[in-house]
CSV table of C-alpha atoms and ligand atoms in Angstrom, one decimal:
chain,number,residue,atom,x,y,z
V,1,UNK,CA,20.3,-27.1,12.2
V,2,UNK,CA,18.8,-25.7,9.0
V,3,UNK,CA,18.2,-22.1,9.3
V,4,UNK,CA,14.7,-20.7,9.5
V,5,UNK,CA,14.4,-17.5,7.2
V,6,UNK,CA,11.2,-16.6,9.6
V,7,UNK,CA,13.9,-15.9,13.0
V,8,UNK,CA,16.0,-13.8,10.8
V,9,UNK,CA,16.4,-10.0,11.2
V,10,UNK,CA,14.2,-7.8,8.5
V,11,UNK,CA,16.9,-6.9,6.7
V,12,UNK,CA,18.2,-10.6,6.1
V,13,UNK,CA,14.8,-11.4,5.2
V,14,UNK,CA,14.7,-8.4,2.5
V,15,UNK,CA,18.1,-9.3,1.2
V,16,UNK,CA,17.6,-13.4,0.8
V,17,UNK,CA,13.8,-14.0,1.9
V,18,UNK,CA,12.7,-16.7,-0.9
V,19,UNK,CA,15.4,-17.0,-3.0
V,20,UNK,CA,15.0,-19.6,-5.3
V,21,UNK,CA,18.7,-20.6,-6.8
V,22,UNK,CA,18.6,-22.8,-10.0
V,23,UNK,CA,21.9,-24.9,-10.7
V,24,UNK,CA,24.1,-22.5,-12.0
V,25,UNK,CA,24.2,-20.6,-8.3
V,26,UNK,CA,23.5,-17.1,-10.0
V,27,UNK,CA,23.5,-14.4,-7.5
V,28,UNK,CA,20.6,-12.1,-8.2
V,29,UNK,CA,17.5,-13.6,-8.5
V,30,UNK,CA,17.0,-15.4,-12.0
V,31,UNK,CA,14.0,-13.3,-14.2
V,32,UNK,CA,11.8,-16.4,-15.8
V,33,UNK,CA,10.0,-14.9,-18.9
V,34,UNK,CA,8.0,-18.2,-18.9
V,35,UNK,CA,4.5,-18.1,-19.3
V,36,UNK,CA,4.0,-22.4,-19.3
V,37,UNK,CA,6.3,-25.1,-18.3
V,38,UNK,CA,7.4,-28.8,-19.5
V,39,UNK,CA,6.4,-31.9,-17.6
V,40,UNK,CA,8.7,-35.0,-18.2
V,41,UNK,CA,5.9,-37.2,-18.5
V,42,UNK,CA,2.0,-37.4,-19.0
V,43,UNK,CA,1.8,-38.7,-15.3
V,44,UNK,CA,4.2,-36.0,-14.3
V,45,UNK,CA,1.1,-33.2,-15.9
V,46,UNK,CA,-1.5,-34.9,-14.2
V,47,UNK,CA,0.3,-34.6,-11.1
V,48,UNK,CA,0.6,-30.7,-10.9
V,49,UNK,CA,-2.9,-30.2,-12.5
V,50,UNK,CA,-4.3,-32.4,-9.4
V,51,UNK,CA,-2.3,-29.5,-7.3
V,52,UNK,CA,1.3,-31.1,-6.7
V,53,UNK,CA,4.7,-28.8,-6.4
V,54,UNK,CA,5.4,-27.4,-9.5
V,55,UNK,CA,4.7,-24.8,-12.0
V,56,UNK,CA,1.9,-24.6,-14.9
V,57,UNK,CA,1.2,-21.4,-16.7
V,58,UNK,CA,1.8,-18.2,-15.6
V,59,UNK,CA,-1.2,-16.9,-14.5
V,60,UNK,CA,-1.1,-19.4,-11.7
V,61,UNK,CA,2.4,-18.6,-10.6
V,62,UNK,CA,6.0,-18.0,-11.6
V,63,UNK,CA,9.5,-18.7,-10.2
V,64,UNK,CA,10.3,-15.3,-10.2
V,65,UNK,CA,7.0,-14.0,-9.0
V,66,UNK,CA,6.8,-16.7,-6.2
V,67,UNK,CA,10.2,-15.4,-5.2
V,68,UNK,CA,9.2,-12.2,-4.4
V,69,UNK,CA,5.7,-13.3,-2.9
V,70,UNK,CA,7.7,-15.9,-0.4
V,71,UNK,CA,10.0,-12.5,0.3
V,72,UNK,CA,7.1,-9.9,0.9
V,73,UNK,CA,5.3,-12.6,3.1
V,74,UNK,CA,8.2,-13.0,5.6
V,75,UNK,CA,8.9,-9.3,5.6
V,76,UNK,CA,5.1,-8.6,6.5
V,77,UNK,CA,5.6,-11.6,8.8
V,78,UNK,CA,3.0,-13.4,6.8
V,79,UNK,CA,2.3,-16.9,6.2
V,80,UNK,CA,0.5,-16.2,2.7
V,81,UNK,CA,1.1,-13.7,-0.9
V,82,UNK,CA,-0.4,-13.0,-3.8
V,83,UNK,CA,1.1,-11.2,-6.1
V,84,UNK,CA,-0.8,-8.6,-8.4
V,85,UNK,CA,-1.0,-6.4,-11.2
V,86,UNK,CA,-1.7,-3.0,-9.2
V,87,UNK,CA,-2.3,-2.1,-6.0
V,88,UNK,CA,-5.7,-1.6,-7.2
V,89,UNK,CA,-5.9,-5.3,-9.3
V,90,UNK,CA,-4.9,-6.5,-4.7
V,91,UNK,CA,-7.6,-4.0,-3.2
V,92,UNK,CA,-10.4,-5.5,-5.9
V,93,UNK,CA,-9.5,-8.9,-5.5
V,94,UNK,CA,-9.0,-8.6,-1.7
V,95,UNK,CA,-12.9,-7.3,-1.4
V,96,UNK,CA,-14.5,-9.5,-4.0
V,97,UNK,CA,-13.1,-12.7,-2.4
V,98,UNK,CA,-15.1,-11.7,1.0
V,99,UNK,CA,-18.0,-10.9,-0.2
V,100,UNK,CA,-21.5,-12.4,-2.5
V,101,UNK,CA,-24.5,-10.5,-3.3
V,102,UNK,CA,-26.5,-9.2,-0.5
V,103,UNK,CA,-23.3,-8.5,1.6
V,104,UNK,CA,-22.3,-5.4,3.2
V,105,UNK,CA,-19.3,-3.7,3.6
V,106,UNK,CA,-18.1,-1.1,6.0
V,107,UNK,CA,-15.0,1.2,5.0
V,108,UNK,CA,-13.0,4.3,6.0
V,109,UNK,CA,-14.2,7.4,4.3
V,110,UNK,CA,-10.6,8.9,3.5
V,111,UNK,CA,-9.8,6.3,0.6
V,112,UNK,CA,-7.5,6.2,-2.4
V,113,UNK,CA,-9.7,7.6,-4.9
V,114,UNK,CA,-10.0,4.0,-7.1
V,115,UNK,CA,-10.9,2.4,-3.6
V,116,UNK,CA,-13.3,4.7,-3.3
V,117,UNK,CA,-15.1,3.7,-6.5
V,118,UNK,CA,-14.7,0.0,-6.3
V,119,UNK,CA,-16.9,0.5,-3.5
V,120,UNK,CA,-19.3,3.3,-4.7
V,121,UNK,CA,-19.8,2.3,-8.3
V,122,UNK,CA,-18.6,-1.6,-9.4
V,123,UNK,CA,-19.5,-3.3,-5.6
V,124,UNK,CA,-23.3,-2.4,-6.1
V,125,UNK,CA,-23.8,-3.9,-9.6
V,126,UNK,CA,-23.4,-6.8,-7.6
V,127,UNK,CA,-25.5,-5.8,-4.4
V,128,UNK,CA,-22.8,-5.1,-2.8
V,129,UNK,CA,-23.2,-2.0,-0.5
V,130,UNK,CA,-20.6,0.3,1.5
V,131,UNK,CA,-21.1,2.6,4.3
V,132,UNK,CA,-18.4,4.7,4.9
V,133,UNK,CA,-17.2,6.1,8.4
V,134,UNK,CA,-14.8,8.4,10.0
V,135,UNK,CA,-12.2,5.9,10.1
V,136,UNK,CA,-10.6,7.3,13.5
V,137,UNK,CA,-14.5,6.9,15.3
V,138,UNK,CA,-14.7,3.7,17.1
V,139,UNK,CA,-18.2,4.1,17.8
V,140,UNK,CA,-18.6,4.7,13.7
V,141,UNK,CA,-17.3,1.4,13.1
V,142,UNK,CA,-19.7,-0.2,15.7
V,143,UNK,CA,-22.8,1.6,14.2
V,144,UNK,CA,-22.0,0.8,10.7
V,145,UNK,CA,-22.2,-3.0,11.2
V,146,UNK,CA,-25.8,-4.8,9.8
V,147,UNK,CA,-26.2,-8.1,10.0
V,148,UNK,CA,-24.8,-8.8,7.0
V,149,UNK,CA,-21.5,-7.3,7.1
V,150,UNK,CA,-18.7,-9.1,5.8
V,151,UNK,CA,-16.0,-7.1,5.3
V,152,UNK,CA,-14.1,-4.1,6.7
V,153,UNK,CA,-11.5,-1.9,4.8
V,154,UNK,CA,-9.2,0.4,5.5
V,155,UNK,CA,-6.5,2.8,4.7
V,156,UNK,CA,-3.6,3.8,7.6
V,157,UNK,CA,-2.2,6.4,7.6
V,158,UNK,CA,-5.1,7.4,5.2
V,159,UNK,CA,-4.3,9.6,2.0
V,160,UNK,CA,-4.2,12.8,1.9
V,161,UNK,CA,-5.1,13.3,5.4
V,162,UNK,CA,-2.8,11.2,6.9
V,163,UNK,CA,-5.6,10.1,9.9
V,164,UNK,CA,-4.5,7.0,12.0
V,165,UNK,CA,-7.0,4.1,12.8
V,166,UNK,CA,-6.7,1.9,15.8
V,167,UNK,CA,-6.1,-1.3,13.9
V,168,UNK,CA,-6.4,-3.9,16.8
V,169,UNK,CA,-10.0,-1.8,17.9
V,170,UNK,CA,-11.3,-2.0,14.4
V,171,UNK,CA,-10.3,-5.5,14.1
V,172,UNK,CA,-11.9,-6.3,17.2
V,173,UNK,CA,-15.4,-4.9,16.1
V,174,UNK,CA,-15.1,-6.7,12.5
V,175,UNK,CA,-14.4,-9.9,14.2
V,176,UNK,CA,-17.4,-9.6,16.4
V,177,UNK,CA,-19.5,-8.9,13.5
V,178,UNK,CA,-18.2,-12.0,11.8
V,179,UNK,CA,-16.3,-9.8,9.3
V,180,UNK,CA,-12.9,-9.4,8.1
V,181,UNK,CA,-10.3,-5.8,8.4
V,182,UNK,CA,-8.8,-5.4,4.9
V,183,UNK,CA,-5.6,-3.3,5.9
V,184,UNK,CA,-4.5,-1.3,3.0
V,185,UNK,CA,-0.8,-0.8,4.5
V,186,UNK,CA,0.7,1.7,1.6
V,187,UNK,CA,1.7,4.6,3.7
V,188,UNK,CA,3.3,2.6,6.4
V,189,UNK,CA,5.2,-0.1,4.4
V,190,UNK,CA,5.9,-3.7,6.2
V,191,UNK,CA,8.8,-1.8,7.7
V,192,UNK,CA,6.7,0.7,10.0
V,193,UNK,CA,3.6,-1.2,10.4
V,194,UNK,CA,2.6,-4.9,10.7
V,195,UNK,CA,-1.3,-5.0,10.3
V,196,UNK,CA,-1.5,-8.9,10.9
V,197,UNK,CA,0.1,-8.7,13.9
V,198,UNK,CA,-2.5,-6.2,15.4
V,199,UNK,CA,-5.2,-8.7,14.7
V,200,UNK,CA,-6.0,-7.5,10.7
V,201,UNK,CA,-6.9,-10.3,8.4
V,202,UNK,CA,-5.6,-9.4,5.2
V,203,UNK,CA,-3.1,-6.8,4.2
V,204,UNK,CA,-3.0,-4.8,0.5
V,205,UNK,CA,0.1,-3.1,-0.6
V,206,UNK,CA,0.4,-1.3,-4.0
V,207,UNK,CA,4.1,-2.3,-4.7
V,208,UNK,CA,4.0,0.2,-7.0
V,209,UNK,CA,4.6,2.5,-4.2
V,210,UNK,CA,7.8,2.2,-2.0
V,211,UNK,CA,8.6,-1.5,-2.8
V,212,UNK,CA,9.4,-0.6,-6.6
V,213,UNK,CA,10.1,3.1,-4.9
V,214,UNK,CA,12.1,3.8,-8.4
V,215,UNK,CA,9.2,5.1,-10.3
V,216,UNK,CA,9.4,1.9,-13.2
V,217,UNK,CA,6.7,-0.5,-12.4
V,218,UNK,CA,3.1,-1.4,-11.5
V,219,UNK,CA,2.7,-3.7,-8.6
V,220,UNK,CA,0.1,-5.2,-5.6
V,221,UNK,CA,0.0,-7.9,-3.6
V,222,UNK,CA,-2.6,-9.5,-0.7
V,223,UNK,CA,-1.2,-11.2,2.7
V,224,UNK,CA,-2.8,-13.2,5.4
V,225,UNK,CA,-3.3,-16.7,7.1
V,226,UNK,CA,-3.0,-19.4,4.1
V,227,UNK,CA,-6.1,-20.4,4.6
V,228,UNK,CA,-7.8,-17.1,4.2
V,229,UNK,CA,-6.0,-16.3,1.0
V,230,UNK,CA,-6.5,-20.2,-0.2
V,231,UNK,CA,-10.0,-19.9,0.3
V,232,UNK,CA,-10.6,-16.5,-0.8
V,233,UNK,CA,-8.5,-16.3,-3.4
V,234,UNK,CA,-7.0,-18.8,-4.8
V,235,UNK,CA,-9.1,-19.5,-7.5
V,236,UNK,CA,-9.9,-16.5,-7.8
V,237,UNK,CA,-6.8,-14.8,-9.0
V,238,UNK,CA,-6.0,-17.8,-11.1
V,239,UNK,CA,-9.7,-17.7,-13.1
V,240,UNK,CA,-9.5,-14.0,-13.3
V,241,UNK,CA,-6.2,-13.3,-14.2
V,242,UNK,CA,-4.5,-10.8,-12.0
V,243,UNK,CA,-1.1,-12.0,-11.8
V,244,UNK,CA,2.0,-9.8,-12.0
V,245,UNK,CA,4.4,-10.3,-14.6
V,246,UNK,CA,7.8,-12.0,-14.2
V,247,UNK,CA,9.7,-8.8,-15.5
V,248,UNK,CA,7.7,-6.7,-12.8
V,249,UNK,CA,7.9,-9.1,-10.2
V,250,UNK,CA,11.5,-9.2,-10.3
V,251,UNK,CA,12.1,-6.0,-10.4
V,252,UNK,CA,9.3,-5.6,-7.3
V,253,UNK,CA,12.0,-8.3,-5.6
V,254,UNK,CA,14.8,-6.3,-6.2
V,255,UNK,CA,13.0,-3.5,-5.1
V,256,UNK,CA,12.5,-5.3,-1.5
V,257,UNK,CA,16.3,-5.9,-1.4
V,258,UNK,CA,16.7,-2.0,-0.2
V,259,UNK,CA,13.2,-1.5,1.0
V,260,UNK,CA,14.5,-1.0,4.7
V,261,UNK,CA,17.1,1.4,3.9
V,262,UNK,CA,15.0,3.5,1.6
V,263,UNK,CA,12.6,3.7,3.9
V,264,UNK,CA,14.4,4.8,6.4
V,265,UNK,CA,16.0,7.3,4.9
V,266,UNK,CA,13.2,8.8,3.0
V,267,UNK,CA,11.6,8.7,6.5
V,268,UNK,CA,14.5,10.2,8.2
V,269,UNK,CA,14.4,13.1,5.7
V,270,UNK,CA,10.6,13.4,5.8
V,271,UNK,CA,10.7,14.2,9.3
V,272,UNK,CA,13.2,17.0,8.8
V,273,UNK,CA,11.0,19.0,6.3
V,274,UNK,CA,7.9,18.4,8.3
V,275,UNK,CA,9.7,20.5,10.9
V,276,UNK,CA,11.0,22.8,8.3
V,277,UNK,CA,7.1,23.2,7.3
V,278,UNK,CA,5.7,23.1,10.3
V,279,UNK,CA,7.8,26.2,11.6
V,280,UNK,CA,7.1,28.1,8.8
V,281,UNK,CA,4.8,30.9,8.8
V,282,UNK,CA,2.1,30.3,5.9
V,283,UNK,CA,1.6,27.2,6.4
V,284,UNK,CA,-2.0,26.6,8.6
V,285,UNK,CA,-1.6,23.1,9.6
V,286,UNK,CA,0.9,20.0,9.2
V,287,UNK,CA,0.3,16.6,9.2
V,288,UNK,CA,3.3,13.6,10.0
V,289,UNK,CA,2.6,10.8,11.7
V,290,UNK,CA,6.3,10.9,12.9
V,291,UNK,CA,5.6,14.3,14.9
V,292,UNK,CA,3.7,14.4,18.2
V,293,UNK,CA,1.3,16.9,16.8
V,294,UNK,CA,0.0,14.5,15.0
V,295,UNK,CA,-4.1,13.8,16.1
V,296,UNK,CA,-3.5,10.6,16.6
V,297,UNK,CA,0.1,10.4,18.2
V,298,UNK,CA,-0.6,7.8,20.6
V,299,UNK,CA,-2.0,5.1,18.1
V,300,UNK,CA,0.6,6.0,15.7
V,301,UNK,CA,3.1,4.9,19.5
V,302,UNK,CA,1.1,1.7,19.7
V,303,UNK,CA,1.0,0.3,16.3
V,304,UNK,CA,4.0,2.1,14.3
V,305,UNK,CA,7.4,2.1,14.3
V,306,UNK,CA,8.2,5.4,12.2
V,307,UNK,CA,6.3,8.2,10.6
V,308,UNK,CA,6.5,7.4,6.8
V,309,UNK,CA,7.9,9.3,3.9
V,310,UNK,CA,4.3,11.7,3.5
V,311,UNK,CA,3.9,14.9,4.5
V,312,UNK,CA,0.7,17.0,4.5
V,313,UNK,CA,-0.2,20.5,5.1
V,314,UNK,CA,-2.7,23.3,4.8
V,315,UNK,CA,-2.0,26.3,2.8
V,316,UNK,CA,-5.4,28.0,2.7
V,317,UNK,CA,-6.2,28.2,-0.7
V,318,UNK,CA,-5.9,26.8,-3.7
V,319,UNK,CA,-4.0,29.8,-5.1
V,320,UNK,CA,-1.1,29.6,-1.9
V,321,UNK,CA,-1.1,26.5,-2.4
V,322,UNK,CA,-0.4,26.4,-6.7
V,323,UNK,CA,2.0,29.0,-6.3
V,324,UNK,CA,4.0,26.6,-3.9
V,325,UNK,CA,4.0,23.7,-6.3
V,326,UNK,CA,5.0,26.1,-9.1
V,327,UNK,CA,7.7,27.3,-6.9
V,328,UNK,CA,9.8,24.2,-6.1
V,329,UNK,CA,13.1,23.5,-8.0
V,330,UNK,CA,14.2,20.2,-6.9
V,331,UNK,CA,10.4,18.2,-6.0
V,332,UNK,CA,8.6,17.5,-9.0
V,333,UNK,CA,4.7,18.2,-9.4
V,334,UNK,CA,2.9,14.4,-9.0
V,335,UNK,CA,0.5,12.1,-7.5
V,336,UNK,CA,3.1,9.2,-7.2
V,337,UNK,CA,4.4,8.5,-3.6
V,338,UNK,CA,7.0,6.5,-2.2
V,339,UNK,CA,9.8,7.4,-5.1
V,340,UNK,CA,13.4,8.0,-4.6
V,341,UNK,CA,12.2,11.5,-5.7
V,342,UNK,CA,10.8,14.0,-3.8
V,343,UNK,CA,7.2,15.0,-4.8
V,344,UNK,CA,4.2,17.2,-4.0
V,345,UNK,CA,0.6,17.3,-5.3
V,346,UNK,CA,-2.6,19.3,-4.5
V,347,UNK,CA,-5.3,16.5,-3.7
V,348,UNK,CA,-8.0,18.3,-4.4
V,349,UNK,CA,-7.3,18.9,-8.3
V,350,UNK,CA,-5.8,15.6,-8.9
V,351,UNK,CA,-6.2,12.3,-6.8
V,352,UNK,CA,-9.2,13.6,-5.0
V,353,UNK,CA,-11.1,15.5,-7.5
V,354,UNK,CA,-14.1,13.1,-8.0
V,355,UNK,CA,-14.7,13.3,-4.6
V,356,UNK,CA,-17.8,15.6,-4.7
V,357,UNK,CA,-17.0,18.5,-2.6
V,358,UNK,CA,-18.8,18.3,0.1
V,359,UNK,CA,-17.7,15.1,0.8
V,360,UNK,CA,-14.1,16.7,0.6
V,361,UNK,CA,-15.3,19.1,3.1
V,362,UNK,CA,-16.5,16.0,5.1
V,363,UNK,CA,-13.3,14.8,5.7
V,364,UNK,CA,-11.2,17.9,6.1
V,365,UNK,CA,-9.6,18.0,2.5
V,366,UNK,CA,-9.4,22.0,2.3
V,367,UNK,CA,-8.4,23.8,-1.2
V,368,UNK,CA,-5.2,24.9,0.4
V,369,UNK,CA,-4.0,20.5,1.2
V,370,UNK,CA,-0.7,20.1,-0.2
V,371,UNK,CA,0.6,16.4,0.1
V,372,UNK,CA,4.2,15.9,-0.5
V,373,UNK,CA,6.2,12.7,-0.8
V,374,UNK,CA,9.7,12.9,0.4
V,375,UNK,CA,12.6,11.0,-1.2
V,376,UNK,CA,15.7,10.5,-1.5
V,377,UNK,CA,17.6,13.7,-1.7
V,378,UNK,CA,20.0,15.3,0.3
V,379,UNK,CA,17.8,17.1,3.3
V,380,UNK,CA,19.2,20.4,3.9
V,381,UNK,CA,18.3,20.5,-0.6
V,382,UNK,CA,14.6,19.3,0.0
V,383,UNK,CA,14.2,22.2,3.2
V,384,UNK,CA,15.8,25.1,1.0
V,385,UNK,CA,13.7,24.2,-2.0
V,386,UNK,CA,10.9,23.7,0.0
V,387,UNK,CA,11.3,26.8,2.1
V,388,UNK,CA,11.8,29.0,-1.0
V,389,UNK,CA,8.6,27.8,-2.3
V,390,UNK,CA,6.9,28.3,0.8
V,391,UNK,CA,7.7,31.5,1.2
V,392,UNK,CA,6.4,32.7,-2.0
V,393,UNK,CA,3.3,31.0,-1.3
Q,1,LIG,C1,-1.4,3.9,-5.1
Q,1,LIG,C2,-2.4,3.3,-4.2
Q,1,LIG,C3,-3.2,2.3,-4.5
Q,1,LIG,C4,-3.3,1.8,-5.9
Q,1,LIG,O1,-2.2,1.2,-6.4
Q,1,LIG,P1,-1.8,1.1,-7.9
Q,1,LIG,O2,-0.5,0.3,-7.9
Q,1,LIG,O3,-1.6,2.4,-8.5
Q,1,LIG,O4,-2.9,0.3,-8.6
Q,1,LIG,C5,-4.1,1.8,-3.5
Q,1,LIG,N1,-4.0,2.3,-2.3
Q,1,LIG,C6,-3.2,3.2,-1.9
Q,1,LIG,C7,-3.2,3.7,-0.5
Q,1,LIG,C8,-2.3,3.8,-2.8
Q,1,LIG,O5,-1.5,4.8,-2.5
């Protein structure tokens, strides 16, 4: 009997999940810089154009882009993928599809900061309106739902907080409002947390994150049930013109090859320095999801399998927290996350800044936040450098 990709192990699935070989057998996944294709006859056109097997034009689909759609959507444990541009091209598309003018949308209030003004700025043009909740409040959730609520989204582990939401719960309060969760899965990747499976709708990744995890490309993608993203999307993304490139797509695909073992490692070393900063005396508070301090340790038991490569922590003040930036050796000072390279950023100067203050205050994003990113490097090299930079904080 044939083998079924979908009964293999994750890291089969990462290493030949929807690999597509042409005739000459090539080993690493072919990279088609094709944006249209030849039919062999007029009949043969028609018969694609009517929505046969096949490709058309790239902004429909690729070879090399479907390959790494068909291997995202078996890691995720998906039955659907579209590939994007960004991250924030998949969290656009993912809302627009859901909703029409007059709908209502109810969201987490710790969101990446583009999220944030998808929601706050573009949505409305189109009377589209968000509230936004604590996402960790199940009662919030409940409250926030009018009649015309269609969609619900939401970021866990959230940046740069790090808060935790009960996926199944939240899923279960969209559904009874005839909505749909939008899980935007970044910080836990498809190896620590599988938002489908807890009863989500769709899942949003910005590949550009830990699937790329080498700091080269721009990347997103949406998951679900086929016929959510046929119905949603489809037409959508072809009219509009999202799609990723080949070149990035294939390097996205290689990028899933080694996705597990990143992970993990980056994982296993992000725990390590979470102690390390934890036990150290300047620093207020620590946030990992992979520690059982964290407020939400007994979701984070239910619905994820490790803690993630982000760490976050409270230094008090901007000042502690600038000279602890300027301090490190090794970690580099930026926003990204997810890179082979270690790095740190203060939230409330950079990714969060727009967020008007008070708002920041809100949700517990203090001057003093440091969010750090932990790669690659050797461990006992991230703690030292680290260390030394805390303790001149
Ligand atoms: C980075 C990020 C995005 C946006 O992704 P891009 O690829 O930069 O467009 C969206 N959500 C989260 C949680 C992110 O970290």
């Amino acid at each position: 009997m044939a083998e079924d990709p979908r009964d293999w192990e994750i890291e089969t699935r990462a290493v030949r999940g929807g690999l597509m070989r042409t005739e000459h057998g090539e080993i690493s996944e072919a990279l088609f810089l094709n944006q249209s294709f030849a039919y062999e006859s007029a009949a043969a056109a028609d018969a694609r154009f009517a929505g046969g097997p096949g490709f058309i034009y790239q902004r429909f689909g690729n070879p090399t882009t479907q390959m790494f759609e068909d291997r995202l959507a078996l890691l995720e444990g998906a039955e659907a993928c579209k590939a994007c541009a960004s991250g924030m091209a998949a969290v656009q598309l993912s809302l627009m599809g859901l909703v029409r003018a007059g709908d209502h949308i109810v969201a987490g209030r710790a969101l990446f900061g583009s999220c944030r003004w998808i929601l706050s700025e573009w949505m409305p043009r189109f009377g589209v309106e968000t509230t936004y909740v604590d996402a960790t409040d199940l009662e919030a959730w409940k409250n926030a739902v009018r009649p015309n609520t269609r969609a619900f989204l939401v970021e866990s582990p959230a940046n740069p907080l790090l808060e935790v939401t009960a996926i199944g719960a939240v899923a279960e309060i969209a559904h009874a409002a005839g909505a749909k969760l939008v899980v935007d899965n970044v910080f836990a990747t498809p190896i620590f947390q599988k938002p489908l499976a807890l009863g989500a709708d769709i899942v949003v990744y910005s590949a550009t994150k830990h699937i790329d995890g080498q700091g080269r490309v721009l990347g997103g993608a949406i998951l679900g049930a086929a016929d959510v993203l046929t119905e949603a999307y489809k037409d959508m993304h072809r009219h509009t013109g999202p799609a990723l490139s080949p070149f990035n797509s294939w390097v996205l695909l290689k990028g899933l090859e080694t996705l597990e073992l990143r992970v993990r490692r980056q994982t296993e070393n992000a725990g390590k320095v979470a102690d390390a900063i934890a036990a150290h005396g300047k620093v207020l508070k620590t946030i990992y999801p992979g520690r059982p301090d964290h407020p939400q340790a007994a979701i984070i038991a239910n619905q994820m399998t490790g803690g993630g490569n982000v760490v976050a922590f409270d230094l008090g003040s901007r000042e502690a927290a600038w000279r602890f930036l300027d301090a490190l050796q090794i970690v580099d000072i930026s926003n990204n996350l997810g890179d082979a390279k270690s790095m740190a950023t203060h939230p409330s100067t950079t990714t969060h800044r727009s967020m008007p203050e008070a708002e920041r205050i809100a949700i517990g994003l203090t001057e003093g936040w440091v969010r750090m990113s932990v790669g690659l490097e050797g461990p006992n090299d991230l703690i030292r450098d680290v260390s030394r930079a805390l303790d001149g904080a």
